[in-house]
Every structure is written in structure tokens, then in C-alpha cells.
Amino acid sequence: MNVFIRILPLLILILTTSRGLGSPPNILFLFTDDQRFDSFGAMGNPDVKTPHMDRLIRQGTLFTNAYIQGSMVTATCLPSRAMIMSGKSLFRAPMQLDSGTLLPQAFRAEGYTTFATGKWHNGVPSFLRCFGKAEAVFFGGAAGTHLNVPLNYLENGLMHPYWVPGVDDTVLYADAVIHFLQSEASQSRPFFCYVPFTAPHSPYQAPDEYVQRYVPERLTLPPNVNLERAGSPPQRPRPFPRQGRSNGDSRTRLAQYYAMVTHLDHQIGRILEGLTRSGHARNTIVVLATDHGYSLGSHGERGKANGYEHGSRALISFSGPGIPEGERRTALVYLLDLYPTLCDLAGITLPPDLDGLSLAPAIRGDALKTRDTLFTAFMADQRTIRDERWKLFHRTRPRTSQLFDLINDPHELNDLAPLPQYADTLKRLHRALAQARRDAGETPERVQELMQRRGRSGARRHPAQ
């Protein structure tokens, strides 16, 4: 008895400080909008300042070859979110998420408290199916300003609109998360917290203190900024933005973009501090992901719906309990793999009809390879396939094929397709691309349907196989 009395305080301390350990993990999903995979200090960018996101990356497991599978519309954010939330591939995912069990629904059905703030691009009905709590929700793709975004809060099963003029939406989203985490501090029920930011999506607005941190003339442009896009007339590079402006304008825009990224990073730091104060940090898996790439003038492109690395590549990082620290995985993965991965990490039974693959074995180091090739599709005329080294970028209007060695040429500067010594590699990848399109369920009818979803005429015919 005397021994028990002596160790009782120690037992109480252990139980108090390890609250939640051994129970289902919480999920904090931080999702950024239009953020290039290389706009992180931890990804080797010496110009941009992202200390809080870098810390997440370094303290967890990073997937360096993550991609959006593609988009049939210029509003790439829409299919990106549809694929993640449904766990289904581009040609099978419901764009309005009006069928199947969605990712937050799967957690809600297991007793999780589900909360969201930020951008929801896939309709109000699907949102209400997913979340029991919500604050500062923006329904749409892009707002005209970050300082007066139309927002909504959830109460009694209904969304109610409101505005907070003059306050940056990134701050409002961070405030909403912090308030939610405070409210969960005394709760033992696990939570799924989804935070899809609108930054650094245009318009490029950041507080002056962040803008002043970046001097355009001191920034290094990506090496492929003034390269021609495939099929452009010779000697006609297209710097960003278009209308023939100079590289100085490209650097100015890059400075504005980086200012938004750094402001976003600061708000993420506030959220992580709030997570620690809530007492849930030790039992929370934090996911940091980008929804797709962004071109910023690379290869003459200024948007995101293109098959180059800067348009299609994303970033996925996991950190928290059970996640190895400081690890990098080169497996070929899609954003839609997040659904089965998070369910696997939380011990939740998967719906039977998902297209994504669980990355949990790769996170643990048990199976470092997920797939042999990775396929992307953008608009009616851009299709790519890559393996661990080679990438084929095929266009149908004009009909061109480019071949890149991504290990030795990560910026896609040198097209090897015309060189005879690569003819066999080119043929092999063309065969793999044709098979991948069939496996993905791509049909002319589905391409037209997806293009028309956002008001496109769909008049273009489907490219030849």
C-alpha cells in the first residue's frame, strides 16, 4: 500500500500529460491554395521564408513526388478538392461531391468531431454532409479580394452568411481554427479539423510588413521562366505575366506571391501554437499539403492547368504520433491518396470504391514504392506519364511530345524526344500513357462533361488516343 501511495502522484502525472495517447489520433489538415511545391525553404528555396511550414516538413515525413492527377478546367482547385474528398481519380470523382462517402464523413461516422474553415469549392450540400462544426467558410473558387470575403458559419444545420471587412481571410481562418482548438481542449472525443486556406491564390495581397520583406530585384526566378511552351513558335518566349512585360514584372509578381506565402506561414504558426496550448498536439497528426502547382511564368505559363512540374506537382507532409521524423519518400503519389492514408493512420475502415492508395506503408518505411508510373491529364490536349526518372509530356494541339529526364533535369529545360538514342524510352512511355488513360476511365464523353462543368463550351473534340 505504501508503495502505491508513493507512485500514485507519478501515475496521475503520466495520465495527465499523455492524455489521448493510445486513443484514435486527431487530424489537423492544413491545405494551401495555388502554392508551388518549391515555395518552401525546406524544399531548397533560399528566397522564401516559411519557418513554420519548414518545421512541419522537417519533423515529419515528406513525399517529394506528389501530384494532382489533373483538371479539365482552369479552376484546378475544384477537381483537386473533389479528388481528395472522394478518394477517386479525375475521371471518376464527382465534382460536386454529391455521391459516395466523403473523407470527413468517414471520420464523422467513427465518432470524430468534424470542423472546417476556409475554402470549400464543391457545393453547400456536400459540406453539410461532412462537418458538424464550421466557422469562416468561403463557398467558391476565388474572391475578388482577401479583405472582404463572403463567409459563412454553421449553426443548427444551416449555413449563415457574414462578412468581416478589412481583415485578411487567412487571419480569419486561423482565428477560427484556434477558437475551435480551444473549445476542444477539455474534450476526449477525437477531431478532424480541415483548414483549406485561400492563400496564396490571387489576388496577391499581403500586409505591408510582409511585402517589405521581399525586394523583387533580389529574387531568383525559376530557371524555366522564359522557356517556350510546347508548340509555341520558335524564339517567342512568354514571360509572366503576358503582354510582353519584362522579367522585372515577373520578379515583382514573385515578390507579391512570396509575401502571401510568408503571411500564410505566420498564420500556420499561430495554429500550431494553438494546437499545443489545447493539449492535443501529442495525439494529432498534422497534414500539410498544397492543392496543385502554379506556373508564375515557368515555360511561358501563368496559371496552373498544365502538365509541367510547376503546374501539376504538389507537396504532402505528415507529422505527429507514429510518423517518422526527418524522412523523405520519393514514391509516386497523388493527392487523392490522402483519403485512404488518413483512414489507415486513424484505423478507420475504408469504403470499397476508392481509387487512391494508402501511403501508410510508405510512411512507416515498409513499402517505399506505391506505383510504377504516374499519369496526369490537363484540359483536352495535355497528357503526361512519368516513372522514377523519365517523363513524357504529350500534346495533341499541336501534336507534340516532349521527353524529360527528371533526375538530371528537374526544371524540364531539355527536351530529349528528338534524340534517336531515346526512341525506345519514348515508345515505352507512349504505350504506358495509352494504358493509363484507359485505366483511369478517360473517355471522350467524360472529358466533354468535365469541361462543361465550369461553363466551357466543350466544342473541342477529344484528342486522339
XYZ file of C-alpha atoms in Angstrom:
465
model
C 0.000 0.000 0.000
C 2.828 2.398 0.912
C 4.430 1.758 -2.490
C 1.136 2.503 -4.249
C 0.746 5.766 -2.322
C 4.281 6.794 -3.298
C 3.773 6.116 -7.023
C 0.207 7.458 -7.227
C 1.327 11.043 -7.997
C 3.581 9.691 -10.747
C 0.703 7.726 -12.265
C -1.520 10.808 -12.194
C 1.220 12.856 -13.871
C 1.675 10.265 -16.616
C -2.044 10.015 -17.277
C -2.428 13.792 -17.306
C 0.496 14.626 -19.565
C -0.218 11.807 -22.007
C -3.927 12.484 -22.378
C -5.082 10.990 -25.634
C -2.063 8.770 -26.266
C -3.259 5.362 -27.385
C -6.624 6.773 -28.443
C -7.593 7.498 -32.052
C -5.432 10.354 -33.358
C -6.808 13.766 -34.149
C -6.315 15.037 -37.691
C -5.312 18.624 -38.498
C -5.324 19.030 -42.292
C -3.648 22.269 -43.467
C -4.282 22.771 -47.181
C -2.821 25.701 -49.123
C -4.153 27.149 -52.372
C -2.029 27.651 -55.508
C 1.249 27.165 -53.634
C 4.116 25.885 -55.757
C 5.879 22.820 -54.400
C 9.168 24.739 -54.412
C 7.901 27.781 -52.475
C 9.152 26.425 -49.157
C 12.510 26.991 -47.522
C 12.620 23.287 -46.677
C 12.401 22.498 -50.392
C 15.646 24.357 -51.037
C 14.248 27.788 -51.915
C 16.668 30.386 -50.462
C 14.367 33.355 -51.079
C 11.031 32.481 -49.474
C 10.642 32.481 -45.682
C 8.434 29.662 -44.342
C 9.807 28.696 -40.905
C 6.626 27.103 -39.535
C 5.828 25.010 -42.598
C 9.512 24.069 -42.792
C 9.326 22.831 -39.212
C 6.362 20.609 -40.048
C 8.222 19.201 -43.035
C 11.415 18.543 -41.085
C 9.618 17.000 -38.124
C 7.664 14.563 -40.270
C 7.679 12.511 -43.447
C 7.633 14.361 -46.762
C 6.510 12.952 -50.109
C 8.619 14.703 -52.720
C 6.834 13.288 -55.792
C 3.212 14.202 -55.068
C 0.845 15.341 -57.829
C -2.654 16.422 -58.608
C -3.910 13.969 -61.226
C -5.150 16.785 -63.440
C -8.002 19.051 -64.404
C -10.316 19.633 -67.343
C -10.912 23.254 -66.251
C -8.685 26.218 -65.491
C -10.151 26.330 -61.966
C -7.894 23.451 -60.946
C -8.834 23.887 -57.280
C -12.249 22.323 -57.989
C -11.143 18.854 -59.185
C -8.246 18.834 -56.729
C -10.641 19.047 -53.803
C -13.136 16.695 -55.414
C -10.478 14.015 -55.784
C -9.156 14.412 -52.233
C -12.570 14.381 -50.591
C -13.903 11.463 -52.653
C -10.681 9.448 -52.885
C -11.436 8.957 -56.564
C -9.442 9.759 -59.671
C -10.037 12.635 -62.063
C -12.422 10.931 -64.469
C -14.394 9.207 -61.688
C -14.577 11.874 -58.989
C -17.924 13.683 -58.524
C -17.067 17.363 -58.921
C -19.878 18.475 -56.591
C -19.199 15.600 -54.188
C -22.817 14.514 -54.456
C -22.180 10.774 -54.179
C -20.153 8.318 -52.146
C -18.739 8.594 -48.637
C -16.510 11.650 -48.380
C -13.328 11.828 -46.314
C -14.727 13.869 -43.389
C -17.890 11.747 -43.463
C -15.823 8.632 -42.878
C -14.327 10.225 -39.764
C -17.679 11.627 -38.634
C -19.204 8.153 -38.837
C -16.466 6.895 -36.495
C -17.405 9.428 -33.815
C -14.983 12.206 -34.720
C -15.915 15.842 -34.248
C -15.552 17.330 -37.720
C -14.724 21.022 -38.174
C -13.843 23.145 -41.200
C -12.886 26.685 -42.017
C -11.688 28.199 -45.288
C -12.435 27.428 -48.910
C -14.989 24.805 -49.975
C -15.281 24.661 -53.750
C -17.716 21.773 -54.147
C -21.182 22.915 -53.094
C -23.025 23.544 -49.837
C -24.916 20.197 -49.618
C -21.681 18.179 -49.622
C -20.214 20.434 -46.947
C -23.164 19.867 -44.638
C -22.760 16.104 -45.051
C -19.171 16.349 -43.894
C -18.957 18.749 -40.975
C -20.724 19.193 -37.674
C -18.955 22.457 -36.853
C -17.755 25.275 -39.080
C -16.727 28.921 -38.956
C -15.452 31.349 -41.611
C -16.258 29.153 -44.613
C -15.906 30.544 -48.132
C -18.005 28.783 -50.769
C -16.345 29.366 -54.114
C -13.106 29.302 -56.024
C -11.583 32.783 -55.868
C -12.707 36.009 -54.251
C -12.028 39.448 -55.706
C -10.197 40.421 -52.533
C -8.785 38.740 -49.451
C -10.066 41.609 -47.287
C -13.830 41.211 -47.672
C -14.525 37.560 -48.427
C -18.140 36.323 -48.192
C -18.062 33.916 -45.249
C -20.457 31.518 -43.548
C -20.815 29.879 -40.158
C -22.696 26.681 -39.343
C -25.484 26.693 -36.798
C -28.402 24.309 -36.352
C -27.547 22.504 -39.582
C -27.665 25.670 -41.703
C -25.000 27.964 -43.131
C -25.376 31.637 -42.260
C -23.559 34.366 -44.262
C -21.496 37.195 -42.804
C -18.581 39.491 -43.658
C -15.626 40.898 -41.737
C -14.478 43.836 -43.895
C -10.848 44.845 -43.801
C -9.497 41.656 -42.182
C -7.393 39.236 -44.254
C -9.203 35.938 -44.754
C -6.082 33.946 -43.810
C -6.198 35.585 -40.385
C -9.915 34.808 -40.058
C -9.341 31.149 -40.902
C -6.504 30.893 -38.368
C -8.659 32.585 -35.723
C -11.456 30.088 -36.404
C -9.122 27.100 -36.015
C -7.600 28.453 -32.818
C -11.070 29.048 -31.356
C -12.079 25.507 -32.285
C -8.936 24.029 -30.719
C -9.585 25.986 -27.528
C -13.108 24.606 -27.395
C -11.712 21.074 -27.751
C -9.114 21.460 -25.008
C -11.216 19.622 -22.422
C -12.727 17.106 -24.852
C -11.640 13.488 -25.184
C -13.510 12.888 -28.430
C -11.092 12.917 -31.415
C -11.435 15.615 -34.054
C -10.934 16.018 -37.788
C -10.064 19.667 -38.493
C -9.894 20.705 -42.156
C -8.279 24.057 -42.984
C -8.247 24.825 -46.736
C -6.732 28.317 -46.995
C -7.308 30.665 -49.917
C -3.688 31.869 -49.869
C -1.537 32.287 -51.824
C -4.248 32.287 -54.528
C -4.606 35.594 -56.372
C -5.272 38.459 -55.890
C -1.818 38.904 -54.419
C -2.481 40.827 -51.238
C -0.398 40.672 -48.077
C 0.089 43.077 -45.170
C 2.760 45.705 -45.838
C 5.152 44.250 -43.289
C 5.320 41.049 -45.354
C 5.518 42.835 -48.711
C 8.507 44.828 -47.435
C 10.434 41.636 -46.723
C 10.829 40.885 -50.434
C 12.803 43.085 -52.811
C 11.955 41.973 -56.374
C 15.428 42.635 -57.749
C 16.960 40.268 -55.198
C 14.770 37.303 -56.075
C 15.890 34.424 -58.249
C 13.455 33.500 -60.995
C 12.898 29.796 -61.674
C 15.288 28.771 -64.482
C 12.410 27.835 -66.811
C 10.534 31.155 -66.604
C 11.325 32.304 -70.134
C 11.226 28.941 -71.863
C 8.710 28.405 -74.640
C 5.729 26.187 -74.022
C 5.437 23.123 -76.241
C 4.223 24.056 -79.711
C 4.976 27.793 -79.477
C 6.627 29.407 -82.493
C 10.425 29.469 -82.240
C 12.134 32.385 -80.488
C 8.951 33.580 -78.812
C 9.326 33.088 -75.055
C 6.359 34.255 -72.972
C 7.436 35.869 -69.702
C 4.935 36.146 -66.865
C 2.632 37.964 -66.993
C 1.767 38.010 -70.676
C 1.535 41.065 -72.936
C 5.320 41.047 -73.336
C 6.241 42.512 -69.948
C 9.775 42.293 -68.661
C 11.437 39.990 -66.170
C 11.209 42.825 -63.673
C 7.442 42.397 -63.670
C 7.885 38.665 -63.122
C 10.047 39.369 -60.093
C 7.528 41.865 -58.766
C 4.779 39.318 -59.024
C 7.007 36.687 -57.420
C 7.716 39.070 -54.519
C 3.973 39.604 -54.015
C 3.422 35.858 -54.123
C 6.185 35.139 -51.597
C 4.802 37.832 -49.281
C 1.492 35.979 -49.238
C 3.250 32.672 -48.608
C 5.142 34.099 -45.634
C 2.000 35.681 -44.196
C 0.257 32.322 -44.587
C 3.180 30.642 -42.837
C 2.828 33.009 -39.882
C -0.855 32.114 -39.508
C 0.021 28.406 -39.630
C 2.479 29.079 -36.822
C -0.349 30.597 -34.784
C -2.460 27.495 -35.405
C 0.345 25.164 -34.316
C 0.808 27.211 -31.157
C -2.937 26.936 -30.518
C -2.729 23.178 -31.008
C -0.008 22.968 -28.371
C -1.986 25.101 -25.912
C -5.033 22.875 -26.410
C -3.120 19.886 -25.052
C -3.850 17.811 -28.150
C -0.543 18.238 -30.013
C 0.904 14.903 -28.868
C -2.030 12.989 -30.326
C -2.618 14.978 -33.518
C -1.436 14.022 -36.991
C -0.771 17.210 -38.934
C -1.062 17.060 -42.704
C 0.419 19.882 -44.765
C -0.472 19.764 -48.449
C -0.774 22.016 -51.479
C -3.688 21.605 -53.882
C -1.574 21.719 -57.064
C 1.238 23.726 -58.584
C 1.354 27.216 -60.038
C 3.370 28.393 -63.003
C 4.319 32.042 -62.338
C 5.749 32.281 -65.839
C 7.577 28.964 -65.990
C 7.524 27.635 -69.566
C 5.543 30.743 -70.508
C 2.555 29.616 -68.443
C 0.935 31.848 -65.881
C -1.747 29.568 -64.458
C -1.957 26.056 -63.128
C -3.834 23.784 -65.563
C -0.768 22.396 -67.312
C 1.248 19.222 -67.186
C 4.662 20.659 -66.407
C 6.061 20.008 -62.952
C 5.311 23.548 -61.812
C 1.657 23.073 -62.757
C 0.989 19.535 -61.593
C 3.356 18.840 -58.735
C 2.192 19.311 -55.145
C 3.569 18.761 -51.659
C 2.375 16.347 -48.972
C 3.875 16.146 -45.491
C 2.735 14.156 -42.446
C 3.889 14.776 -38.900
C 2.749 13.692 -35.455
C 2.439 10.476 -33.444
C 3.712 7.416 -35.253
C 5.150 9.458 -38.150
C 8.922 9.128 -38.683
C 10.798 12.413 -38.333
C 13.030 13.911 -40.981
C 12.156 11.344 -43.637
C 11.640 11.930 -47.369
C 9.848 9.489 -49.633
C 10.246 9.521 -53.418
C 7.222 7.311 -54.102
C 4.915 8.475 -56.911
C 1.738 9.611 -55.200
C -1.462 11.521 -55.915
C -3.278 13.944 -53.658
C -6.247 11.574 -53.808
C -4.114 9.106 -51.818
C -4.724 11.300 -48.766
C -8.192 9.811 -48.160
C -7.120 6.169 -47.695
C -3.909 7.232 -45.947
C -5.632 9.232 -43.215
C -8.196 6.496 -42.678
C -5.401 3.949 -42.425
C -3.451 6.041 -39.918
C -6.597 6.512 -37.818
C -7.695 2.869 -38.029
C -10.874 3.688 -39.941
C -12.330 1.123 -42.339
C -12.073 2.264 -45.944
C -15.032 2.459 -48.306
C -14.639 -0.205 -51.001
C -14.645 2.071 -54.064
C -11.639 4.357 -53.552
C -9.046 4.843 -56.297
C -6.363 6.240 -54.005
C -3.704 4.123 -52.305
C -2.771 4.279 -48.647
C 0.640 5.823 -48.091
C 0.823 4.471 -44.542
C 3.202 1.618 -45.535
C 5.492 4.134 -47.238
C 5.345 6.421 -44.198
C 6.364 3.524 -41.955
C 9.122 2.565 -44.375
C 7.609 -0.852 -45.086
C 6.885 -0.260 -48.793
C 8.684 2.717 -50.275
C 7.191 2.278 -53.760
C 3.493 2.819 -54.435
C 3.139 2.692 -58.229
C 5.412 2.237 -61.242
C 4.093 5.213 -63.204
C 2.023 8.309 -62.564
C -0.435 9.793 -65.076
C -1.747 13.361 -65.307
C -4.336 14.934 -67.615
C -4.907 18.648 -68.175
C -7.591 20.109 -70.385
C -8.424 18.341 -73.629
C -4.924 18.251 -75.044
C -2.273 17.660 -72.345
C -1.392 14.205 -71.041
C 1.725 13.118 -69.184
C 3.151 9.981 -67.697
C 6.283 9.605 -65.619
C 8.217 6.864 -63.893
C 11.011 7.248 -61.359
C 13.177 9.056 -63.907
C 11.510 9.779 -67.245
C 8.529 11.947 -68.095
C 6.566 12.061 -71.340
C 4.548 15.237 -71.959
C 2.185 14.698 -74.892
C 0.056 17.409 -76.505
C -2.475 16.932 -79.253
C -2.918 20.546 -80.445
C -0.333 20.935 -81.853
C 0.672 17.297 -81.802
C 3.979 17.248 -79.939
C 5.768 15.014 -77.475
C 8.461 16.069 -75.055
C 10.702 13.768 -73.026
C 12.383 14.930 -69.837
C 14.936 13.299 -67.544
C 13.539 14.493 -64.205
C 16.502 13.261 -62.190
C 19.060 15.287 -64.175
C 16.695 17.961 -65.468
C 14.064 18.695 -62.774
C 13.116 22.039 -64.337
C 12.299 20.404 -67.691
C 14.782 22.519 -69.627
C 15.946 19.932 -72.164
C 13.548 18.050 -74.427
C 15.166 14.720 -75.311
C 12.364 13.469 -77.581
C 14.114 14.398 -80.875
C 17.260 12.463 -79.985
C 17.400 8.967 -81.546
C 19.017 7.328 -78.523
C 15.824 7.902 -76.546
C 13.437 6.441 -79.127
C 12.823 3.246 -77.151
C 12.115 5.170 -73.944
C 9.702 7.387 -75.841
C 7.842 4.399 -77.308
C 7.625 2.675 -73.936
C 6.143 5.735 -72.280
C 3.657 6.273 -75.113
C 2.399 2.719 -74.601
C 2.210 3.275 -70.854
C 0.325 6.533 -71.381
C -2.281 4.890 -73.594
C -2.850 2.188 -70.993
C -3.010 4.704 -68.143
C -5.731 6.687 -69.940
C -7.800 3.555 -70.309
C -7.231 2.526 -66.704
C -8.209 5.996 -65.468
C -11.578 5.766 -67.189
C -10.885 8.566 -69.647
C -13.438 8.704 -72.454
C -14.352 11.471 -74.910
C -17.751 11.792 -73.227
C -16.273 12.194 -69.742
C -13.758 14.792 -70.944
C -16.562 16.834 -72.501
C -18.681 16.524 -69.382
C -15.915 17.708 -67.093
C -15.006 20.621 -69.346
C -18.615 21.764 -69.468
C -18.976 21.697 -65.694
C -17.352 25.128 -65.452
C -19.082 26.684 -68.425
C -16.618 25.638 -71.108
C -18.259 25.028 -74.460
C -16.757 21.590 -74.840
C -16.584 22.254 -78.559
C -13.106 20.839 -78.862
C -13.071 17.244 -79.869
C -11.404 14.711 -77.641
C -7.763 14.192 -78.590
C -6.895 11.070 -80.500
C -5.549 8.172 -78.473
